[in-house]
Coordinates of C-alpha atoms (C1' of nucleotides) in Angstrom, one line a residue:
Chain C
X1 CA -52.0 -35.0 26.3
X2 CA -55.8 -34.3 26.4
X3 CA -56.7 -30.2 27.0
X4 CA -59.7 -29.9 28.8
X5 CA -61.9 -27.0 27.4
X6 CA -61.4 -24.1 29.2
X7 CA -63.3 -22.3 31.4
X8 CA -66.6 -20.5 30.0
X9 CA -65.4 -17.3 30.8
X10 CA -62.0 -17.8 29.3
X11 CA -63.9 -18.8 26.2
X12 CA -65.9 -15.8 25.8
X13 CA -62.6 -13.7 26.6
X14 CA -61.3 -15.6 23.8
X15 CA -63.9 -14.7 21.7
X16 CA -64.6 -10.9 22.2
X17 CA -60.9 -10.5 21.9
X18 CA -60.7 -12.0 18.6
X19 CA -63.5 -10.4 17.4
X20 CA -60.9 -6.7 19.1
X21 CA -57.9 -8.2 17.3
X22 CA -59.3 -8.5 13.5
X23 CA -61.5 -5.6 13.9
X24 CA -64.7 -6.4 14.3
X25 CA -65.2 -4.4 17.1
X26 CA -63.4 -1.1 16.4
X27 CA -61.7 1.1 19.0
X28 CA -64.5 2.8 21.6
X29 CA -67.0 1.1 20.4
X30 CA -69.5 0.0 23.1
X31 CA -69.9 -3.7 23.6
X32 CA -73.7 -5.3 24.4
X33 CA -74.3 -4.6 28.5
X34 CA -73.7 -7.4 30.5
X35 CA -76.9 -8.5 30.6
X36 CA -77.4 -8.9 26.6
X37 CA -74.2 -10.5 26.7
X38 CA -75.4 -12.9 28.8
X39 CA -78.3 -13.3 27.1
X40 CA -76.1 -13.7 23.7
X41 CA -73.6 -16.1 25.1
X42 CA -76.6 -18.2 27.6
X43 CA -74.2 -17.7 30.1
X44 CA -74.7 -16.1 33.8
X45 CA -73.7 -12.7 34.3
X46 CA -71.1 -14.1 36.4
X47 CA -69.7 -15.9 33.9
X48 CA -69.6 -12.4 31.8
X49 CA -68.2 -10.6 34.0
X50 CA -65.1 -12.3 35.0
X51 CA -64.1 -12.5 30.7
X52 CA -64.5 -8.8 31.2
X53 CA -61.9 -8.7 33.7
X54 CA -59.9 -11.1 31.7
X55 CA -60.2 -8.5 28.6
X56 CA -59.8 -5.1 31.6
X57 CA -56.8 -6.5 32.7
X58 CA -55.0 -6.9 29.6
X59 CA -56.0 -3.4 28.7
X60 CA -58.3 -4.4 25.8
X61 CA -61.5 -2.7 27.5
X62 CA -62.4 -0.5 29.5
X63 CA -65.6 -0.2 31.5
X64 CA -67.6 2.6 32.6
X65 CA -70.4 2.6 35.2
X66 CA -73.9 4.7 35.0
X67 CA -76.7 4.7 32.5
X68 CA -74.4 5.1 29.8
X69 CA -71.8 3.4 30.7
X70 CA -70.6 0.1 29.4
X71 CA -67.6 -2.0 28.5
X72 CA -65.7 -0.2 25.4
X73 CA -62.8 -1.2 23.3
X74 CA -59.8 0.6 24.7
X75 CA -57.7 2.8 22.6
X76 CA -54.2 0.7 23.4
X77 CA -51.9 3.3 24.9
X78 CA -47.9 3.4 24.8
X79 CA -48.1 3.8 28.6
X80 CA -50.4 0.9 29.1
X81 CA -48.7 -1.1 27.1
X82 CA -45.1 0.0 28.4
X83 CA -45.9 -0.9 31.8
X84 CA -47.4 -4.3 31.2
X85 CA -44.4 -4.9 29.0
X86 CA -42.2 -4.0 32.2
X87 CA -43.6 -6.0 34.5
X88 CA -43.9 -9.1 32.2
X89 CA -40.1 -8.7 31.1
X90 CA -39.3 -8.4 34.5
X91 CA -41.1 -11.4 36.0
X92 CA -40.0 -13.1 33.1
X93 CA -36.0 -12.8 34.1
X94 CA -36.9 -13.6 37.4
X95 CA -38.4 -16.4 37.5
X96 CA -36.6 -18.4 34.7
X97 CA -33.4 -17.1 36.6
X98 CA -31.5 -15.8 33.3
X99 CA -27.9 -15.0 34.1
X100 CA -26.6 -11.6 34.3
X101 CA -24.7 -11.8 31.4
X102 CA -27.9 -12.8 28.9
X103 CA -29.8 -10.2 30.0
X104 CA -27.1 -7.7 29.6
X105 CA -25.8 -8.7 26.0
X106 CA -29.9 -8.3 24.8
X107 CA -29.9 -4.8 27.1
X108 CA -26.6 -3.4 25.1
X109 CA -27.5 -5.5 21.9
X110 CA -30.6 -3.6 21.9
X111 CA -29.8 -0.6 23.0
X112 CA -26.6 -0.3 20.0
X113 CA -29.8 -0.6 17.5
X114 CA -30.7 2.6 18.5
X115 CA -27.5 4.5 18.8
X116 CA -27.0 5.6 15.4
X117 CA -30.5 6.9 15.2
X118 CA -30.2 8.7 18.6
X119 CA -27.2 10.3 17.2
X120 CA -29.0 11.5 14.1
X121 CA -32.2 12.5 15.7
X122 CA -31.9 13.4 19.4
X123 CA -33.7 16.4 20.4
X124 CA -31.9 19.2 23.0
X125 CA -34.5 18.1 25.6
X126 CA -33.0 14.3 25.4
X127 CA -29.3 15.5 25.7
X128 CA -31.0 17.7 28.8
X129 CA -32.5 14.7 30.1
X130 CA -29.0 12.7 29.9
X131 CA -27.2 15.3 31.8
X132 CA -29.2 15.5 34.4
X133 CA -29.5 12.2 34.8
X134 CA -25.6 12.0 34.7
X135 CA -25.1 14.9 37.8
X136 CA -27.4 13.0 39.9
X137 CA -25.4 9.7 39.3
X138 CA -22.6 11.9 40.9
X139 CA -23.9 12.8 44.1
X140 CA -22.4 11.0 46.4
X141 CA -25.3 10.5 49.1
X142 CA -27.3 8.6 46.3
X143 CA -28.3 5.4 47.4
X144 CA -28.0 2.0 45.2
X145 CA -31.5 2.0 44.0
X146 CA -31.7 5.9 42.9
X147 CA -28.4 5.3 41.5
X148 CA -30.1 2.4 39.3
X149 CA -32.9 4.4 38.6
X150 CA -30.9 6.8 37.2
X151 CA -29.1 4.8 34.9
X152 CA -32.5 3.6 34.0
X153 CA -33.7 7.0 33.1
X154 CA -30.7 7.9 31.1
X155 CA -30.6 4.8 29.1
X156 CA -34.2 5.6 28.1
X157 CA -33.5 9.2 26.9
X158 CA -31.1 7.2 25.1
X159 CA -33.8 5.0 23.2
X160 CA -36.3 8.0 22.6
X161 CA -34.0 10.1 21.2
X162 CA -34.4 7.7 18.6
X163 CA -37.8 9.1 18.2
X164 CA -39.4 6.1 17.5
X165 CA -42.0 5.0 19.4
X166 CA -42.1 1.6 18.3
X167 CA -38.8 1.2 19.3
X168 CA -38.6 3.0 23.0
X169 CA -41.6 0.5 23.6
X170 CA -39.9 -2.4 22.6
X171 CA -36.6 -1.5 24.1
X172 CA -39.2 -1.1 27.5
X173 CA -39.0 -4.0 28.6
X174 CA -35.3 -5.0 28.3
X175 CA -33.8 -1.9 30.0
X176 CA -36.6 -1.4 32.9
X177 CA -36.7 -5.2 33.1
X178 CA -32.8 -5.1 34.2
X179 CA -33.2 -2.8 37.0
X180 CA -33.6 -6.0 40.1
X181 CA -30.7 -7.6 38.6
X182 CA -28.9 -4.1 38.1
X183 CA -29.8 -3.4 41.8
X184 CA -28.2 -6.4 42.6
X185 CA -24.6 -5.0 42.0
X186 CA -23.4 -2.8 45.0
X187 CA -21.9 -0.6 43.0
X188 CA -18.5 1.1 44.6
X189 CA -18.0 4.8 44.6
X190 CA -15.4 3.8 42.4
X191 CA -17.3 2.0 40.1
X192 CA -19.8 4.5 40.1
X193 CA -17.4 6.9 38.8
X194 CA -16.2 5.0 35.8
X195 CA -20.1 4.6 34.9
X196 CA -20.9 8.0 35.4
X197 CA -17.7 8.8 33.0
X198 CA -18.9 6.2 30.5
X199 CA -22.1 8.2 30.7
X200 CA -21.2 11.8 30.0
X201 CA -18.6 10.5 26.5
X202 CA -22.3 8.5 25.5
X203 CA -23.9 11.7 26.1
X204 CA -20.8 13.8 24.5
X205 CA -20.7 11.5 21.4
X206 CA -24.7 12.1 20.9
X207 CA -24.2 15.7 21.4
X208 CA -21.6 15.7 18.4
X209 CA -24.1 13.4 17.0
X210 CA -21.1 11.0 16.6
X211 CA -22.8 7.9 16.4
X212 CA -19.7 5.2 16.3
X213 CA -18.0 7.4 19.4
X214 CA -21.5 6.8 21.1
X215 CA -21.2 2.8 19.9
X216 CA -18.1 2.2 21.0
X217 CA -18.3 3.7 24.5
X218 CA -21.6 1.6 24.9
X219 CA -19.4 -1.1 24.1
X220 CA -17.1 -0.1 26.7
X221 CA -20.1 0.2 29.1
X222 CA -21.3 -3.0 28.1
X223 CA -17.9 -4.8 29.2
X224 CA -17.3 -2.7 31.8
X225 CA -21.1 -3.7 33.1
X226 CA -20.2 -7.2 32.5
X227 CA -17.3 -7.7 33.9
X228 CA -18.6 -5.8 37.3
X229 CA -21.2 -8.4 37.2
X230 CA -19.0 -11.4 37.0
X231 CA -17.1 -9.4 40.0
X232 CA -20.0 -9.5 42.2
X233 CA -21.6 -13.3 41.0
X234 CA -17.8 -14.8 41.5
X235 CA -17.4 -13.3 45.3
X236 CA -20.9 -14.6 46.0
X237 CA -20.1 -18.0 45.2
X238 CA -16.7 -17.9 47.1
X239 CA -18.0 -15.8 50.3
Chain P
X1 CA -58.0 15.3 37.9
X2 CA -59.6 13.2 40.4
X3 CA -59.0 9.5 40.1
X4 CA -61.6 7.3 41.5
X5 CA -60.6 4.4 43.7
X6 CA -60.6 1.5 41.2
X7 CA -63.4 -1.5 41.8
X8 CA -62.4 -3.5 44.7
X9 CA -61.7 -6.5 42.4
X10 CA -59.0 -4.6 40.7
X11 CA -57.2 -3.1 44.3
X12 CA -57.1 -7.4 45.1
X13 CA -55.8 -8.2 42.7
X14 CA -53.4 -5.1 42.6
X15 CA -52.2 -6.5 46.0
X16 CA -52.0 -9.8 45.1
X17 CA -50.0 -8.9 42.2
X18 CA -47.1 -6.9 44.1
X19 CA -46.6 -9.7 46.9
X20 CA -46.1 -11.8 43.6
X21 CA -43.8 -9.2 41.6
X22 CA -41.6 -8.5 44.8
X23 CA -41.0 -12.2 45.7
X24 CA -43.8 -12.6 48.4
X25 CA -45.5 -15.0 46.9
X26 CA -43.3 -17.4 45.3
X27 CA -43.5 -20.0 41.9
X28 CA -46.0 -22.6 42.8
X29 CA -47.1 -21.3 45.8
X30 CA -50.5 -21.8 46.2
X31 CA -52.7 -19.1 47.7
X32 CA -55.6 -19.3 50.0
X33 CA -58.7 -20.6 48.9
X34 CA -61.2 -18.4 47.7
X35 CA -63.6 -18.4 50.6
X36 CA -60.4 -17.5 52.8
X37 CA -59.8 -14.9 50.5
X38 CA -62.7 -13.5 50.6
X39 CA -62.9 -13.4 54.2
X40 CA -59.0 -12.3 54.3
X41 CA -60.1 -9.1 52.3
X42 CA -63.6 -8.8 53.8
X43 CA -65.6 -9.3 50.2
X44 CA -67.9 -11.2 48.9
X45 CA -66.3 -14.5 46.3
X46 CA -67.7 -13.1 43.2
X47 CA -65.2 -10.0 43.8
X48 CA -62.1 -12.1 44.6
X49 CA -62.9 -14.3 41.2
X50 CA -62.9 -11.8 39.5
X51 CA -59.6 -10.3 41.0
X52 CA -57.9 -13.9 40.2
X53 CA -59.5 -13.9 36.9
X54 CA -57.6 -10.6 35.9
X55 CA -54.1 -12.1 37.4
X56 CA -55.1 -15.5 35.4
X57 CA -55.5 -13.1 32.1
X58 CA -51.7 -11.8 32.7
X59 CA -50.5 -15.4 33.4
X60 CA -49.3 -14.7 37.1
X61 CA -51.5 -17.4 38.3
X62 CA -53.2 -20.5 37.4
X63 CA -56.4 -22.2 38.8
X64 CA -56.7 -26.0 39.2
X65 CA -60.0 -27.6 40.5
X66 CA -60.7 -30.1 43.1
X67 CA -59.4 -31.3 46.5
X68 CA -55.8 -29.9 46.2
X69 CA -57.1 -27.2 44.0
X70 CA -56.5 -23.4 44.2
X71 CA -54.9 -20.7 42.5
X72 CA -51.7 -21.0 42.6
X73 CA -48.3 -18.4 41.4
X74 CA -47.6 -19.4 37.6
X75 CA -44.1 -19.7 36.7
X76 CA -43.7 -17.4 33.5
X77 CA -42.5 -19.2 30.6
X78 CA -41.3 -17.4 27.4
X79 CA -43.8 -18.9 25.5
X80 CA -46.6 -17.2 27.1
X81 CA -44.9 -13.8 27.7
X82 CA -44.3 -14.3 23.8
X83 CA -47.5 -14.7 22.8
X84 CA -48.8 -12.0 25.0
X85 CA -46.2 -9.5 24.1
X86 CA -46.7 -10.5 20.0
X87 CA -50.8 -9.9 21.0
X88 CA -50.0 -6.4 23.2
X89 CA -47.5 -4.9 20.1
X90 CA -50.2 -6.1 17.3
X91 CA -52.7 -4.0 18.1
X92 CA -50.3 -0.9 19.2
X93 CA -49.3 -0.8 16.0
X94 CA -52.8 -0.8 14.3
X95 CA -54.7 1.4 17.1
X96 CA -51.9 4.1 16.7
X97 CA -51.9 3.9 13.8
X98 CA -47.9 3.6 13.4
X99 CA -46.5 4.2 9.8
X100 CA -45.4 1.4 8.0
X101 CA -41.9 3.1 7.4
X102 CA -41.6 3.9 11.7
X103 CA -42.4 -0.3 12.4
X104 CA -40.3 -1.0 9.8
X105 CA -37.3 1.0 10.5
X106 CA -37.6 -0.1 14.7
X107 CA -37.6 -3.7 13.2
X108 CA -34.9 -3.7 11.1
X109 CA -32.8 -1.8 13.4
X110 CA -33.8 -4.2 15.9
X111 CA -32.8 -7.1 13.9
X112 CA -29.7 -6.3 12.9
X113 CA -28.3 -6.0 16.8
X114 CA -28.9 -9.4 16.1
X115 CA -26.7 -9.6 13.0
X116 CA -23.5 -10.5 15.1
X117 CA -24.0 -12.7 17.5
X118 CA -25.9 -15.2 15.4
X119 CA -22.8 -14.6 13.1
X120 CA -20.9 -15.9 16.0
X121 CA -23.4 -18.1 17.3
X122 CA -26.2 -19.6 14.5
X123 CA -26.3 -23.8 14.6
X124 CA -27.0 -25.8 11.3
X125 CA -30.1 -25.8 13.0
X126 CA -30.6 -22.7 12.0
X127 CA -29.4 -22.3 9.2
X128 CA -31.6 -25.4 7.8
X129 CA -35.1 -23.5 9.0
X130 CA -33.8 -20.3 7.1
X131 CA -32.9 -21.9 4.1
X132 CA -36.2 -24.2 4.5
X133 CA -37.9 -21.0 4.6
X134 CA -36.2 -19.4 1.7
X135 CA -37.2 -22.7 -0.1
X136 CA -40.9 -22.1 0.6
X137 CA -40.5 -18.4 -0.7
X138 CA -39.5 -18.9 -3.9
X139 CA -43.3 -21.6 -4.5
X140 CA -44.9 -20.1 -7.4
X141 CA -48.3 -20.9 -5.7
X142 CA -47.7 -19.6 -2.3
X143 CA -50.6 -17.1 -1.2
X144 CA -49.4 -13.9 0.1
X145 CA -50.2 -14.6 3.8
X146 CA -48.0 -17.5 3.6
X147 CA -45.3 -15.3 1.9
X148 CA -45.5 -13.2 5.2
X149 CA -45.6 -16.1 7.6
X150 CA -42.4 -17.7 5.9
X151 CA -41.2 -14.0 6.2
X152 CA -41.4 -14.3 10.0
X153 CA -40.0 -17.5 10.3
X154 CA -36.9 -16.7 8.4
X155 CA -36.3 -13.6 10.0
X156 CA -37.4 -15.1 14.0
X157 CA -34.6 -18.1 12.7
X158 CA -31.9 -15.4 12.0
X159 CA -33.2 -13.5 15.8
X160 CA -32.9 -17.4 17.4
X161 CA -29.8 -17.7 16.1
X162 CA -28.3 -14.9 18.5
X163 CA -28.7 -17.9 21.3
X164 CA -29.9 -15.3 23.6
X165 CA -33.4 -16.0 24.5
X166 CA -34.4 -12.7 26.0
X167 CA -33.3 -11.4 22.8
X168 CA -35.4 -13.6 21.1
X169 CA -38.7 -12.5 23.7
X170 CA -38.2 -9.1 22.9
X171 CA -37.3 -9.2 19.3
X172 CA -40.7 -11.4 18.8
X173 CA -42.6 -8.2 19.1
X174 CA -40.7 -6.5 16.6
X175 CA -40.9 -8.7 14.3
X176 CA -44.3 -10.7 14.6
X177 CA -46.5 -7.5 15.5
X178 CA -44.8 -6.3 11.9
X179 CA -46.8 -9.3 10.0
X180 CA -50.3 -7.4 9.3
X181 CA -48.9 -4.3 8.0
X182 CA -46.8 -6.7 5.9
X183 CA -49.6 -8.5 4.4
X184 CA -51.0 -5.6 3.3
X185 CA -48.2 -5.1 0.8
X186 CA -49.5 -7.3 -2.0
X187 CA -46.0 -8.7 -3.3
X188 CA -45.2 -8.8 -7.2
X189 CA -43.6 -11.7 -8.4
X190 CA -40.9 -9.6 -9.0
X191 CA -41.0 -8.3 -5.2
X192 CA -40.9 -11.7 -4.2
X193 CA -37.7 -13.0 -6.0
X194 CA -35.9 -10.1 -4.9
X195 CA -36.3 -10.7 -1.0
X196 CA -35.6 -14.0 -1.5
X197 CA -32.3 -13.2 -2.9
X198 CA -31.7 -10.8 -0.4
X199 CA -32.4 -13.7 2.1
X200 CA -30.2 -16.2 0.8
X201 CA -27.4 -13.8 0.8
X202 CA -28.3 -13.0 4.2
X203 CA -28.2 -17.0 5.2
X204 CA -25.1 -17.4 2.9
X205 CA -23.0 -14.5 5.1
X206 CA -24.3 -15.8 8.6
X207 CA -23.3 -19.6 7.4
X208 CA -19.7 -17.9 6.8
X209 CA -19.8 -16.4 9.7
X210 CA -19.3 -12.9 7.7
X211 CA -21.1 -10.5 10.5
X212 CA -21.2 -7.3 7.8
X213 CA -21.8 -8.9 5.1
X214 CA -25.0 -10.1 7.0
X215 CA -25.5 -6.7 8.0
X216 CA -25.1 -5.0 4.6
X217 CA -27.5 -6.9 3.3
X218 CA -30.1 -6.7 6.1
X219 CA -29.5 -2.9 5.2
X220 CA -30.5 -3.2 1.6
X221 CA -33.6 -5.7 2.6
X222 CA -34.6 -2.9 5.3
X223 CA -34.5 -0.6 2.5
X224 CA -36.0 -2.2 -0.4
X225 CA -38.9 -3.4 2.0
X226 CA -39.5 0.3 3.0
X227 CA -39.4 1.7 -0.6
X228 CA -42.2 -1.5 -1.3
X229 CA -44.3 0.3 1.4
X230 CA -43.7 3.9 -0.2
X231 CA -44.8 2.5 -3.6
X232 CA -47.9 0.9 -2.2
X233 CA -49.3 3.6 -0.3
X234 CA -48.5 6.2 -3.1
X235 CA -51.0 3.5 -5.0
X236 CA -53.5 3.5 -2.4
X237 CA -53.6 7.2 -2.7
X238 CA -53.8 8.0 -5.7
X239 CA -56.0 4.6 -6.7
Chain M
dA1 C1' -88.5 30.2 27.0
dG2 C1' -84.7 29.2 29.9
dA3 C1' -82.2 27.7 33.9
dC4 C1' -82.3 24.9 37.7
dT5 C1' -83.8 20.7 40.4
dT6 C1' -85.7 16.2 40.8
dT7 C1' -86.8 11.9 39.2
dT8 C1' -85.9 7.9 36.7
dA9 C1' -83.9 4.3 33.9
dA10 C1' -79.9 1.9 32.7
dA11 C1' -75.7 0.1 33.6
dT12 C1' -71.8 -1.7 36.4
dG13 C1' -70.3 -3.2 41.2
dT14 C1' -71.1 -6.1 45.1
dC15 C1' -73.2 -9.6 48.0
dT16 C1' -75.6 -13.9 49.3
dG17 C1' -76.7 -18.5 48.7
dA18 C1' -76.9 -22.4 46.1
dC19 C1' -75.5 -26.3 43.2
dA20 C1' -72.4 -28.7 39.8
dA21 C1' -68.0 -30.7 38.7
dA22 C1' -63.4 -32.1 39.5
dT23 C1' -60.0 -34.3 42.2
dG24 C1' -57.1 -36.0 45.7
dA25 C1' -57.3 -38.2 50.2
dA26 C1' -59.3 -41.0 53.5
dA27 C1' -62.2 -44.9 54.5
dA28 C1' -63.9 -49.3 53.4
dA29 C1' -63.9 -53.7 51.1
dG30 C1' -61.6 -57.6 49.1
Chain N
dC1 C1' -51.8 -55.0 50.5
dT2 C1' -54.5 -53.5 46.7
dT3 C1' -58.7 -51.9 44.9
dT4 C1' -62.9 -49.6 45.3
dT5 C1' -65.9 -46.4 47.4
dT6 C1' -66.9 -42.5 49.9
dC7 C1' -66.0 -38.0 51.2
dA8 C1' -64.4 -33.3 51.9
dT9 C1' -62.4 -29.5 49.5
dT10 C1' -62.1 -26.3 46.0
dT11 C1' -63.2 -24.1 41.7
dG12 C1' -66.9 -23.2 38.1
dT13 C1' -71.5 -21.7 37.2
dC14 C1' -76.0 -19.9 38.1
dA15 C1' -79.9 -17.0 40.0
dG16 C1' -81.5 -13.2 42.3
dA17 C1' -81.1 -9.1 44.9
dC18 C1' -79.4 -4.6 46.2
dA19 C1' -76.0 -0.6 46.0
dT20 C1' -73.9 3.0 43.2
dT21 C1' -73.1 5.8 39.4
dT22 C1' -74.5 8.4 35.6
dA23 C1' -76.8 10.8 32.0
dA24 C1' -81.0 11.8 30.2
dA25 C1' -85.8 12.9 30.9
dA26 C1' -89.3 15.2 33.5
dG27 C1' -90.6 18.6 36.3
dT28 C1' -90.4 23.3 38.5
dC29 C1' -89.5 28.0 39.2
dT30 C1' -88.3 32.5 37.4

DNA sequence: AGACTTTTAAATGTCTGACAAATGAAAAAG
DNA sequence: CTTTTTCATTTGTCAGACATTTAAAAGTCT
């Protein structure tokens, strides 16, 4: 039951990014050099260094080489913080093996939260986005994975047209996180169909800026995505 | 426009990173030692650590010393992803600078895709840490970071009640990252009472299973709490 | 004086070599 | 066969050196 004390350099990571998280050190601001923080902490550079890393590769700092250069406080972008949030939710599903079916309720869950505001606030440029997205679905030489990537990029025009960045950031991680299990499902042409159908009444709905039209055809989607995944998990157990 | 190619360290452990993301490297596979590593990528051990330290930071791997030692591909629990993610939307939300009424709105609209399943699906279990909560609320002496925490608690006890733990991961960000912009809404014993009533009528519908009822009232809290935010920043202000 | 070039100092990035500490496995002792 | 000791392996830490990058300072020419 006994927790060793971490390693040094996990302390000091520990401790520089407390000192980020209540604001003590203040976006760009410049941390000591290596040297004075080795000085500061009686550690080896070494030992510096790699809580640096620890702190670069959560995106906390930054570092920048020459005279003045330094490790700085990182302004915390969307993007940065999308794409970590992606690969976490991704790795996440894999590797505690959630079924299909959880991971599609939060997806749909999730997305309905934003439906009514979408429908309310969606620009022409997100309807623009969804159309696109919906002819491309339709081409026939598309393979699995565009096809996926697609639905991917149409869901998301879905979220921002929300236009709320908190929320397209938290809905991230559960619609790009779906896309291995998404790719899973060989879709048919003729399921493909009924999707891209499914897509252009969402898209329709939003235009009107219908919002329960747009809710209950993601409903429909939902079961529709559901059910094909059932399809496909039940002839994999039998073949 | 031109990027420069990123320190070696960080091109490691970018590689080491995809063979883990696309299922190269599998859970609780241990990796080479860092001497083969280093001779594997043709640097020096210093760089490798460091290129292990920044996967250790994002919790893809862990280290263990001695004999049987190494690093070795971590399996992901939700816990960690959870902290991580509560850590990564925290400081989004205070480095951008995100309005109070644009974190609460993504929350509440968040939370209430919650609303029916843990209708459908919330134990006594749950039920008991809400009302617990609710209890704890309503202490005369109870400091106003405590308020907040309770806050949380009842509100990640009505997400947990959904019975969908990705829900739960992705909701935590939401709902958690919300708690310092809460806090700095100094609650009035009058402020106080109100939420908790709105809580207990929000515990009272999901104990009888009455999905819009739940979500009515979630409505009303979402807008009560937002006009508490108005009110305290006209202060601030004009104060 | 002003514009251009060179030098320099400071900082991170990388390498080498060494030792400490942890830990499981093999060898030795009983 | 069990216990103890030794040992090899691996990560953690340290010290010192050199390479590279960068902006500022110093120098040079017009």
């Amino acid at each position: 039951m006994k927790k060793r004390a971490p390693d040094l350099s996990a302390q000091i990571a520990s401790s520089i990014r407390d000192a980020i998280v209540d604001g003590r050190l203040i976006v760009d601001e410049r941390l000591p050099s290596e040297a004075e923080l080795s000085a500061e902490f009686e550690v080896s550079r070494s030992t510096v260094r790699e809580a640096l890393k620890r702190l670069g590769a959560q995106s906390l700092i930054r570092t920048e080489r020459g005279a003045t250069g330094g490790a700085f406080v990182n302004h915390l972008r969307y993007e940065d913080a999308y794409a970590q949030h992606v690969t976490t939710s991704t790795l996440l599903l894999s590797m505690n093996s959630v079924h299909f079916a959880t991971a599609a309720e939060a997806r749909f869950a999730l997305e309905a939260a934003c439906v009514p505001l979408s429908a309310a606030r969606r620009t022409p440029d997100h309807l623009a986005t969804m159309r696109a997205e919906i002819h491309r679905q339709s081409q026939p030489g598309l393979s699995d994975e565009g096809f996926c990537a697609s639905d991917v990029a149409f869901h998301r025009a879905l979220v921002d047209g929300a236009g709320n960045p908190v929320l397209s950031y938290q809905l991230a991680g559960a619609v790009e996180a779906m896309q291995p299990l998404m790719n899973m499902i060989t879709f048919t042409a003729r399921s493909r169909s009924e999707i891209v159908s499914l897509h252009s009444r969402i898209a329709d709905a939003l235009d009107a800026r219908d919002a329960s039209a747009a809710d209950a055809t993601l409903s429909e989607l939902a079961s529709y995505t559901v059910t094909l995944g059932q399809t496909m998990f039940a002839k994999a157990r039998s073949g």
